[in-house]
PDB file of C-alpha atoms in Angstrom:
ATOM      1  CA  MET A 149      12.841  16.525   6.511  1.00 39.00           C
ATOM      2  CA  THR A 150      10.001  16.585   9.014  1.00 41.00           C
ATOM      3  CA  SER A 151       7.088  16.305   6.617  1.00 49.00           C
ATOM      4  CA  LEU A 152       6.266  15.432   3.059  1.00 55.00           C
ATOM      5  CA  GLY A 153       6.004  18.288   0.633  1.00 48.00           C
ATOM      6  CA  ARG A 154       5.223  18.324  -3.050  1.00 45.00           C
ATOM      7  CA  GLY A 155       7.984  16.528  -4.889  1.00 54.00           C
ATOM      8  CA  ASP A 156       9.373  14.806  -1.783  1.00 90.00           C
ATOM      9  CA  ILE A 157       9.261  11.341  -3.294  1.00 97.00           C
ATOM     10  CA  PHE A 158      12.393   9.420  -4.175  1.00 97.00           C
ATOM     11  CA  THR A 159      13.789   6.550  -6.211  1.00 97.00           C
ATOM     12  CA  ASN A 160      15.911   3.825  -4.584  1.00 97.00           C
ATOM     13  CA  GLU A 161      19.097   5.630  -5.546  1.00 97.00           C
ATOM     14  CA  GLU A 162      17.832   9.011  -4.352  1.00 97.00           C
ATOM     15  CA  VAL A 163      16.965   7.601  -0.928  1.00 98.00           C
ATOM     16  CA  GLU A 164      20.471   6.202  -0.571  1.00 97.00           C
ATOM     17  CA  SER A 165      22.145   9.423  -1.697  1.00 96.00           C
ATOM     18  CA  ARG A 166      19.868  11.803   0.207  1.00 96.00           C
ATOM     19  CA  PHE A 167      19.742  10.110   3.618  1.00 97.00           C
ATOM     20  CA  ALA A 168      22.759   9.051   5.670  1.00 98.00           C
ATOM     21  CA  LYS A 169      22.916   5.460   6.913  1.00 98.00           C
ATOM     22  CA  ASP A 170      22.194   6.501  10.508  1.00 98.00           C
ATOM     23  CA  THR A 171      18.934   8.334   9.698  1.00 98.00           C
ATOM     24  CA  TRP A 172      15.576   6.719  10.396  1.00 98.00           C
ATOM     25  CA  GLN A 173      14.606   7.211   6.761  1.00 98.00           C
ATOM     26  CA  ARG A 174      17.538   5.155   5.524  1.00 98.00           C
ATOM     27  CA  LYS A 175      17.037   2.469   8.177  1.00 98.00           C
ATOM     28  CA  VAL A 176      13.365   1.806   7.398  1.00 98.00           C
ATOM     29  CA  PHE A 177      14.093   1.892   3.675  1.00 98.00           C
ATOM     30  CA  SER A 178      16.992  -0.542   4.076  1.00 98.00           C
ATOM     31  CA  GLU A 179      14.765  -2.932   6.003  1.00 98.00           C
ATOM     32  CA  LEU A 180      12.243  -2.982   3.159  1.00 98.00           C
ATOM     33  CA  ASP A 181      15.004  -3.158   0.555  1.00 98.00           C
ATOM     34  CA  SER A 182      16.425  -6.263   2.241  1.00 98.00           C
ATOM     35  CA  ALA A 183      12.995  -7.920   2.387  1.00 98.00           C
ATOM     36  CA  LEU A 184      12.253  -7.232  -1.270  1.00 98.00           C
ATOM     37  CA  ARG A 185      15.653  -8.456  -2.448  1.00 98.00           C
ATOM     38  CA  SER A 186      15.828 -11.609  -0.325  1.00 97.00           C
ATOM     39  CA  ASP A 187      16.356 -14.879  -2.193  1.00 96.00           C
ATOM     40  CA  VAL A 188      16.360 -16.902   1.022  1.00 96.00           C
ATOM     41  CA  ARG A 189      12.899 -15.725   2.105  1.00 96.00           C
ATOM     42  CA  PRO A 190      11.148 -14.376  -1.010  1.00 96.00           C
ATOM     43  CA  PHE A 191       8.671 -11.578  -0.353  1.00 97.00           C
ATOM     44  CA  PRO A 192       5.107 -12.613  -1.347  1.00 96.00           C
ATOM     45  CA  CYS A 193       4.274  -9.683  -3.621  1.00 94.00           C
ATOM     46  CA  VAL A 194       6.192 -10.718  -6.720  1.00 92.00           C
ATOM     47  CA  TYR A 195       5.268  -7.528  -8.556  1.00 91.00           C
ATOM     48  CA  GLY A 196       6.363  -5.306  -5.691  1.00 95.00           C
ATOM     49  CA  VAL A 197       9.684  -7.138  -5.742  1.00 96.00           C
ATOM     50  CA  ALA A 198       9.989  -6.607  -9.492  1.00 95.00           C
ATOM     51  CA  GLY A 199       9.062  -2.940  -9.191  1.00 97.00           C
ATOM     52  CA  HIS A 200      11.609  -2.295  -6.462  1.00 98.00           C
ATOM     53  CA  LYS A 201      14.439  -4.071  -8.254  1.00 98.00           C
ATOM     54  CA  ALA A 202      13.651  -2.139 -11.448  1.00 98.00           C
ATOM     55  CA  GLY A 203      13.593   1.206  -9.641  1.00 98.00           C
ATOM     56  CA  GLN A 204       9.913   1.785 -10.424  1.00 98.00           C
ATOM     57  CA  ILE A 205       8.665   2.370  -6.869  1.00 99.00           C
ATOM     58  CA  ARG A 206       8.733   5.838  -5.319  1.00 98.00           C
ATOM     59  CA  TYR A 207       9.307   6.416  -1.600  1.00 98.00           C
ATOM     60  CA  GLY A 208       8.328   9.182   0.791  1.00 98.00           C
ATOM     61  CA  PHE A 209       9.005   9.891   4.472  1.00 97.00           C
ATOM     62  CA  ALA A 210       7.276  11.934   7.175  1.00 96.00           C
ATOM     63  CA  GLU A 211       7.774  12.321  10.910  1.00 96.00           C
ATOM     64  CA  THR A 212       4.006  11.819  11.117  1.00 96.00           C
ATOM     65  CA  LEU A 213       1.845  10.679   8.231  1.00 97.00           C
ATOM     66  CA  THR A 214      -1.067  13.076   8.017  1.00 97.00           C
ATOM     67  CA  ALA A 215      -3.815  13.307   5.430  1.00 97.00           C
ATOM     68  CA  GLU A 216      -2.177  16.469   4.109  1.00 97.00           C
ATOM     69  CA  ALA A 217       1.241  14.804   3.794  1.00 96.00           C
ATOM     70  CA  ILE A 218      -0.228  11.788   2.016  1.00 97.00           C
ATOM     71  CA  ALA A 219      -2.220  13.967  -0.380  1.00 97.00           C
ATOM     72  CA  ALA A 220       0.914  15.979  -1.204  1.00 96.00           C
ATOM     73  CA  ALA A 221       2.831  12.795  -1.993  1.00 97.00           C
ATOM     74  CA  LEU A 222       0.015  11.501  -4.203  1.00 98.00           C
ATOM     75  CA  ASP A 223      -0.086  14.857  -5.998  1.00 97.00           C
ATOM     76  CA  ALA A 224       3.609  14.451  -6.769  1.00 97.00           C
ATOM     77  CA  TYR A 225       3.350  10.799  -7.743  1.00 98.00           C
ATOM     78  CA  LEU A 226       0.151  10.205  -9.713  1.00 98.00           C
ATOM     79  CA  PRO A 227       0.654  12.604 -12.663  1.00 97.00           C
ATOM     80  CA  HIS A 228       3.919  10.834 -13.543  1.00 96.00           C
ATOM     81  CA  SER A 229       3.194   7.298 -12.332  1.00 97.00           C
ATOM     82  CA  ARG A 230       2.771   5.821 -15.818  1.00 96.00           C
ATOM     83  CA  ASP A 231       6.282   6.983 -16.661  1.00 97.00           C
ATOM     84  CA  PHE A 232       7.793   5.100 -13.709  1.00 97.00           C
ATOM     85  CA  GLY A 233       7.154   1.573 -14.999  1.00 96.00           C
ATOM     86  CA  ALA A 234       4.650  -1.268 -15.175  1.00 95.00           C
ATOM     87  CA  ASN A 235       5.088  -2.304 -11.520  1.00 96.00           C
ATOM     88  CA  THR A 236       5.162   1.112  -9.902  1.00 98.00           C
ATOM     89  CA  SER A 237       3.712   2.060  -6.530  1.00 98.00           C
ATOM     90  CA  LEU A 238       4.167   4.756  -3.891  1.00 99.00           C
ATOM     91  CA  ALA A 239       5.383   3.717  -0.428  1.00 99.00           C
ATOM     92  CA  LEU A 240       5.169   6.193   2.461  1.00 98.00           C
ATOM     93  CA  PHE A 241       7.007   5.678   5.752  1.00 98.00           C
ATOM     94  CA  GLU A 242       6.395   7.331   9.105  1.00 98.00           C
ATOM     95  CA  ALA A 243       9.172   7.859  11.648  1.00 98.00           C
ATOM     96  CA  PRO A 244       9.388   4.949  14.123  1.00 98.00           C
ATOM     97  CA  SER A 245       7.626   5.529  17.441  1.00 97.00           C
ATOM     98  CA  ASP A 246       5.988   3.606  20.277  1.00 97.00           C
ATOM     99  CA  ILE A 247       4.056   0.618  18.969  1.00 97.00           C
ATOM    100  CA  SER A 248       0.267   0.881  19.115  1.00 98.00           C
ATOM    101  CA  ASN A 249      -2.219  -1.974  19.092  1.00 98.00           C
ATOM    102  CA  MET A 250      -3.801  -3.361  15.929  1.00 98.00           C
ATOM    103  CA  LYS A 251      -7.163  -1.697  16.559  1.00 98.00           C
ATOM    104  CA  ASP A 252      -5.574   1.744  16.862  1.00 98.00           C
ATOM    105  CA  TYR A 253      -3.624   1.278  13.623  1.00 99.00           C
ATOM    106  CA  PHE A 254      -6.760   0.069  11.838  1.00 98.00           C
ATOM    107  CA  GLU A 255      -8.798   3.068  12.958  1.00 98.00           C
ATOM    108  CA  ARG A 256      -5.992   5.471  12.135  1.00 99.00           C
ATOM    109  CA  PHE A 257      -5.548   3.977   8.680  1.00 99.00           C
ATOM    110  CA  TRP A 258      -9.175   4.499   7.722  1.00 99.00           C
ATOM    111  CA  SER A 259      -9.305   7.958   9.277  1.00 99.00           C
ATOM    112  CA  LEU A 260      -6.298   8.928   7.162  1.00 99.00           C
ATOM    113  CA  LEU A 261      -7.845   7.564   3.961  1.00 99.00           C
ATOM    114  CA  LYS A 262     -11.044   9.455   4.678  1.00 99.00           C
ATOM    115  CA  GLY A 263      -9.033  12.612   5.338  1.00 98.00           C
ATOM    116  CA  VAL A 264      -7.134  12.223   2.074  1.00 98.00           C
ATOM    117  CA  ALA A 265     -10.372  11.685   0.148  1.00 98.00           C
ATOM    118  CA  GLU A 266     -11.868  14.817   1.683  1.00 98.00           C
ATOM    119  CA  ILE A 267      -8.809  16.865   0.676  1.00 97.00           C
ATOM    120  CA  ASP A 268      -9.007  15.596  -2.904  1.00 98.00           C
ATOM    121  CA  LYS A 269     -10.228  18.347  -5.234  1.00 96.00           C
ATOM    122  CA  ALA A 270     -11.095  15.944  -8.041  1.00 97.00           C
ATOM    123  CA  PRO A 271     -14.598  14.491  -8.154  1.00 96.00           C
ATOM    124  CA  TRP A 272     -15.013  10.845  -7.222  1.00 96.00           C
ATOM    125  CA  PRO A 273     -14.875   8.794 -10.466  1.00 96.00           C
ATOM    126  CA  SER A 274     -18.391   8.106 -11.730  1.00 96.00           C
ATOM    127  CA  ALA A 275     -17.507   4.481 -12.532  1.00 96.00           C
ATOM    128  CA  ILE A 276     -16.513   3.738  -8.922  1.00 97.00           C
ATOM    129  CA  PRO A 277     -19.241   3.383  -6.252  1.00 97.00           C
ATOM    130  CA  GLU A 278     -18.910   5.675  -3.239  1.00 97.00           C
ATOM    131  CA  ALA A 279     -20.154   3.076  -0.748  1.00 98.00           C
ATOM    132  CA  THR A 280     -17.144   1.241   0.691  1.00 97.00           C
ATOM    133  CA  ASP A 281     -19.023  -2.068   0.923  1.00 95.00           C
ATOM    134  CA  ALA A 282     -19.994  -2.028  -2.769  1.00 96.00           C
ATOM    135  CA  PRO A 283     -18.449  -4.831  -4.893  1.00 94.00           C
ATOM    136  CA  MET A 284     -16.651  -2.414  -7.251  1.00 96.00           C
ATOM    137  CA  TRP A 285     -15.563   0.172  -4.661  1.00 98.00           C
ATOM    138  CA  GLU A 286     -11.936   1.113  -4.208  1.00 97.00           C
ATOM    139  CA  PHE A 287     -10.033   4.107  -2.926  1.00 98.00           C
ATOM    140  CA  CYS A 288      -9.621   6.955  -5.395  1.00 98.00           C
ATOM    141  CA  TYR A 289      -7.556  10.125  -5.462  1.00 99.00           C
ATOM    142  CA  GLY A 290      -7.149  12.635  -8.254  1.00 98.00           C
ATOM    143  CA  GLY A 291      -9.642  10.648 -10.295  1.00 97.00           C
ATOM    144  CA  GLU A 292      -7.360   7.585 -10.107  1.00 98.00           C
ATOM    145  CA  PRO A 293      -8.526   4.258  -8.604  1.00 98.00           C
ATOM    146  CA  ILE A 294      -5.835   2.974  -6.225  1.00 98.00           C
ATOM    147  CA  PHE A 295      -5.189  -0.192  -4.213  1.00 98.00           C
ATOM    148  CA  VAL A 296      -3.860   0.611  -0.726  1.00 98.00           C
ATOM    149  CA  VAL A 297      -1.903  -1.550   1.718  1.00 98.00           C
ATOM    150  CA  CYS A 298      -1.167  -0.739   5.354  1.00 99.00           C
ATOM    151  CA  THR A 299       1.703  -2.389   7.222  1.00 99.00           C
ATOM    152  CA  THR A 300       2.476  -1.870  10.901  1.00 99.00           C
ATOM    153  CA  PRO A 301       4.825  -2.902  13.744  1.00 98.00           C
ATOM    154  CA  ALA A 302       1.844  -4.581  15.468  1.00 98.00           C
ATOM    155  CA  HIS A 303       1.733  -7.342  12.880  1.00 98.00           C
ATOM    156  CA  VAL A 304       3.509 -10.468  14.110  1.00 98.00           C
ATOM    157  CA  LEU A 305       1.831 -13.504  12.557  1.00 98.00           C
ATOM    158  CA  ARG A 306       1.129 -11.849   9.211  1.00 98.00           C
ATOM    159  CA  GLN A 307       4.724 -10.965   8.409  1.00 98.00           C
ATOM    160  CA  SER A 308       3.823  -9.792   4.901  1.00 98.00           C
ATOM    161  CA  ARG A 309       1.979  -6.891   6.558  1.00 98.00           C
ATOM    162  CA  ARG A 310       4.704  -6.126   9.089  1.00 98.00           C
ATOM    163  CA  SER A 311       7.033  -3.129   9.066  1.00 98.00           C
ATOM    164  CA  SER A 312       9.066  -1.402  11.756  1.00 97.00           C
ATOM    165  CA  THR A 313       6.904   1.668  11.409  1.00 98.00           C
ATOM    166  CA  PHE A 314       3.457   2.686  10.195  1.00 99.00           C
ATOM    167  CA  MET A 315       3.625   2.480   6.408  1.00 99.00           C
ATOM    168  CA  LEU A 316       1.208   2.932   3.509  1.00 99.00           C
ATOM    169  CA  THR A 317       1.594   1.749  -0.072  1.00 99.00           C
ATOM    170  CA  PHE A 318      -0.510   3.072  -2.959  1.00 99.00           C
ATOM    171  CA  GLN A 319      -0.697   1.176  -6.251  1.00 98.00           C
ATOM    172  CA  PRO A 320      -2.767   2.539  -9.155  1.00 97.00           C
ATOM    173  CA  ARG A 321      -5.459   0.222 -10.511  1.00 95.00           C
ATOM    174  CA  TRP A 322      -3.958   0.357 -14.006  1.00 95.00           C
ATOM    175  CA  VAL A 323      -0.939  -1.576 -12.688  1.00 94.00           C
ATOM    176  CA  PHE A 324      -3.205  -4.512 -11.824  1.00 88.00           C
ATOM    177  CA  ASP A 325      -5.153  -4.171 -15.052  1.00 85.00           C
ATOM    178  CA  ARG A 326      -1.932  -4.776 -16.977  1.00 82.00           C
ATOM    179  CA  ILE A 327      -0.789  -7.652 -14.783  1.00 78.00           C
ATOM    180  CA  LEU A 328      -4.158  -9.367 -14.320  1.00 72.00           C
ATOM    181  CA  GLY A 329      -5.674  -8.545 -17.684  1.00 67.00           C
ATOM    182  CA  THR A 330      -6.669 -12.130 -18.500  1.00 69.00           C
ATOM    183  CA  GLU A 331      -8.087 -14.951 -16.380  1.00 73.00           C
ATOM    184  CA  LYS A 332      -4.979 -17.021 -17.078  1.00 75.00           C
ATOM    185  CA  ALA A 333      -2.660 -14.228 -15.955  1.00 72.00           C
ATOM    186  CA  ALA A 334      -4.760 -13.534 -12.860  1.00 72.00           C
ATOM    187  CA  SER A 335      -4.865 -17.204 -11.869  1.00 77.00           C
ATOM    188  CA  LYS A 336      -1.099 -17.571 -12.292  1.00 81.00           C
ATOM    189  CA  SER A 337      -0.440 -14.385 -10.316  1.00 81.00           C
ATOM    190  CA  PHE A 338      -2.678 -15.234  -7.367  1.00 80.00           C
ATOM    191  CA  SER A 339      -1.304 -18.772  -7.231  1.00 86.00           C
ATOM    192  CA  ALA A 340       2.268 -17.458  -7.038  1.00 87.00           C
ATOM    193  CA  VAL A 341       1.416 -14.907  -4.358  1.00 90.00           C
ATOM    194  CA  ARG A 342      -0.579 -17.371  -2.232  1.00 90.00           C
ATOM    195  CA  THR A 343       2.253 -19.903  -2.375  1.00 93.00           C
ATOM    196  CA  ARG A 344       4.695 -17.293  -1.143  1.00 95.00           C
ATOM    197  CA  LEU A 345       2.268 -16.059   1.532  1.00 96.00           C
ATOM    198  CA  ALA A 346       1.919 -19.583   2.905  1.00 95.00           C
ATOM    199  CA  ASP A 347       5.701 -19.812   3.258  1.00 96.00           C
ATOM    200  CA  TYR A 348       6.201 -16.254   4.519  1.00 97.00           C
ATOM    201  CA  ASP A 349       3.479 -15.755   7.127  1.00 98.00           C
ATOM    202  CA  PHE A 350       2.687 -17.557  10.389  1.00 98.00           C
ATOM    203  CA  VAL A 351      -1.003 -17.468   9.499  1.00 97.00           C
ATOM    204  CA  THR A 352      -2.756 -18.857   6.434  1.00 96.00           C
ATOM    205  CA  PRO A 353      -3.514 -16.436   3.573  1.00 96.00           C
ATOM    206  CA  SER A 354      -6.530 -14.257   4.311  1.00 96.00           C
ATOM    207  CA  PRO A 355      -9.784 -15.484   2.734  1.00 94.00           C
ATOM    208  CA  VAL A 356     -10.673 -11.899   1.751  1.00 95.00           C
ATOM    209  CA  LEU A 357      -7.826 -11.671  -0.766  1.00 94.00           C
ATOM    210  CA  GLY A 358      -8.947 -11.861  -4.368  1.00 90.00           C
ATOM    211  CA  LYS A 359      -9.321 -10.181  -7.720  1.00 87.00           C
ATOM    212  CA  TYR A 360     -11.079  -6.839  -7.943  1.00 90.00           C
ATOM    213  CA  GLY A 361     -14.672  -7.303  -9.073  1.00 86.00           C
ATOM    214  CA  ASP A 362     -14.901 -11.043  -8.394  1.00 88.00           C
ATOM    215  CA  ASP A 363     -17.967 -12.322  -6.538  1.00 89.00           C
ATOM    216  CA  GLY A 364     -17.689 -11.820  -2.787  1.00 90.00           C
ATOM    217  CA  ILE A 365     -14.463  -9.816  -3.007  1.00 92.00           C
ATOM    218  CA  ARG A 366     -14.301  -6.386  -1.343  1.00 96.00           C
ATOM    219  CA  GLU A 367     -11.313  -4.096  -1.783  1.00 96.00           C
ATOM    220  CA  ALA A 368     -11.904  -2.397   1.565  1.00 96.00           C
ATOM    221  CA  GLU A 369     -11.391  -5.698   3.401  1.00 97.00           C
ATOM    222  CA  GLN A 370      -7.997  -6.242   1.751  1.00 97.00           C
ATOM    223  CA  TYR A 371      -6.333  -2.915   2.581  1.00 98.00           C
ATOM    224  CA  PHE A 372      -5.774  -3.658   6.263  1.00 98.00           C
ATOM    225  CA  LEU A 373      -5.389  -7.304   7.289  1.00 98.00           C
ATOM    226  CA  ASP A 374      -4.827  -8.109  10.947  1.00 97.00           C
ATOM    227  CA  ASP A 375      -3.083 -11.155  12.419  1.00 97.00           C
ATOM    228  CA  THR A 376      -6.223 -13.286  12.245  1.00 94.00           C
ATOM    229  CA  ASN A 377      -8.374 -14.274   9.295  1.00 93.00           C
ATOM    230  CA  THR A 378     -11.401 -12.351  10.502  1.00 91.00           C
ATOM    231  CA  PRO A 379     -12.498  -9.785   7.873  1.00 89.00           C
ATOM    232  CA  LEU A 380     -12.343  -6.183   9.077  1.00 94.00           C
ATOM    233  CA  THR A 381     -15.095  -3.854   7.908  1.00 94.00           C
ATOM    234  CA  CYS A 382     -14.363  -0.266   6.905  1.00 97.00           C
ATOM    235  CA  PRO A 383     -15.798   1.989   9.646  1.00 97.00           C
ATOM    236  CA  PHE A 384     -17.099   4.513   7.103  1.00 98.00           C
ATOM    237  CA  HIS A 385     -19.994   4.024   4.688  1.00 97.00           C
ATOM    238  CA  LYS A 386     -18.191   6.319   2.256  1.00 97.00           C
ATOM    239  CA  LEU A 387     -15.001   8.371   2.391  1.00 97.00           C
ATOM    240  CA  LYS A 388     -15.931  11.507   0.517  1.00 89.00           C
ATOM    241  CA  ASP A 389     -19.008  13.499   1.558  1.00 80.00           C
TER     242      ASP A 389
END
């Protein structure tokens, strides 16, 4: 498979049955699978771990991740996402290639998100601001608010954002609403994640991480974290013209 098409998203079991062990798809999946299942070095995102172990995450692969390929995967995923489980997300892998620098990955990430937003035929949700620096802004597609995470081979110190290839993960907002629905639940969740981050990474947890809507918190600053704790500003005022 050289590119994502509609329906080209897979469960854990489907990845293992569809792709031979010597394919790049199986290798990058196996790397993530090992990280999410490790008891020796627990992965920081406890809900991603739970989702993977429960078979609730869906995976997609493309030789090159383009805006069109990402949009096709989201079209296949979002209409059924609520049926996949409480900790679902969509993880998209690109074929391994020469490693770029952090700046190039950052710029590519935002260019891709803008491209996906421009492809989207659904109107931007009226409840979500269009300005990326607005307190309540977040990425949306198909009318669905979504938290996005980018991981790259350029990450060294921030191991929680490292992968052997350029990779994007999309998690619908409703997943967080269920998990972080009360202040007590949110506090417990963030405490658990920060504790794991401190043990997992070679850099302290980023100061921009926080709960959606809290004072001073911006979603756009959390999507792509580099190896320092300097906040990175989205290069676009808004994604959808």
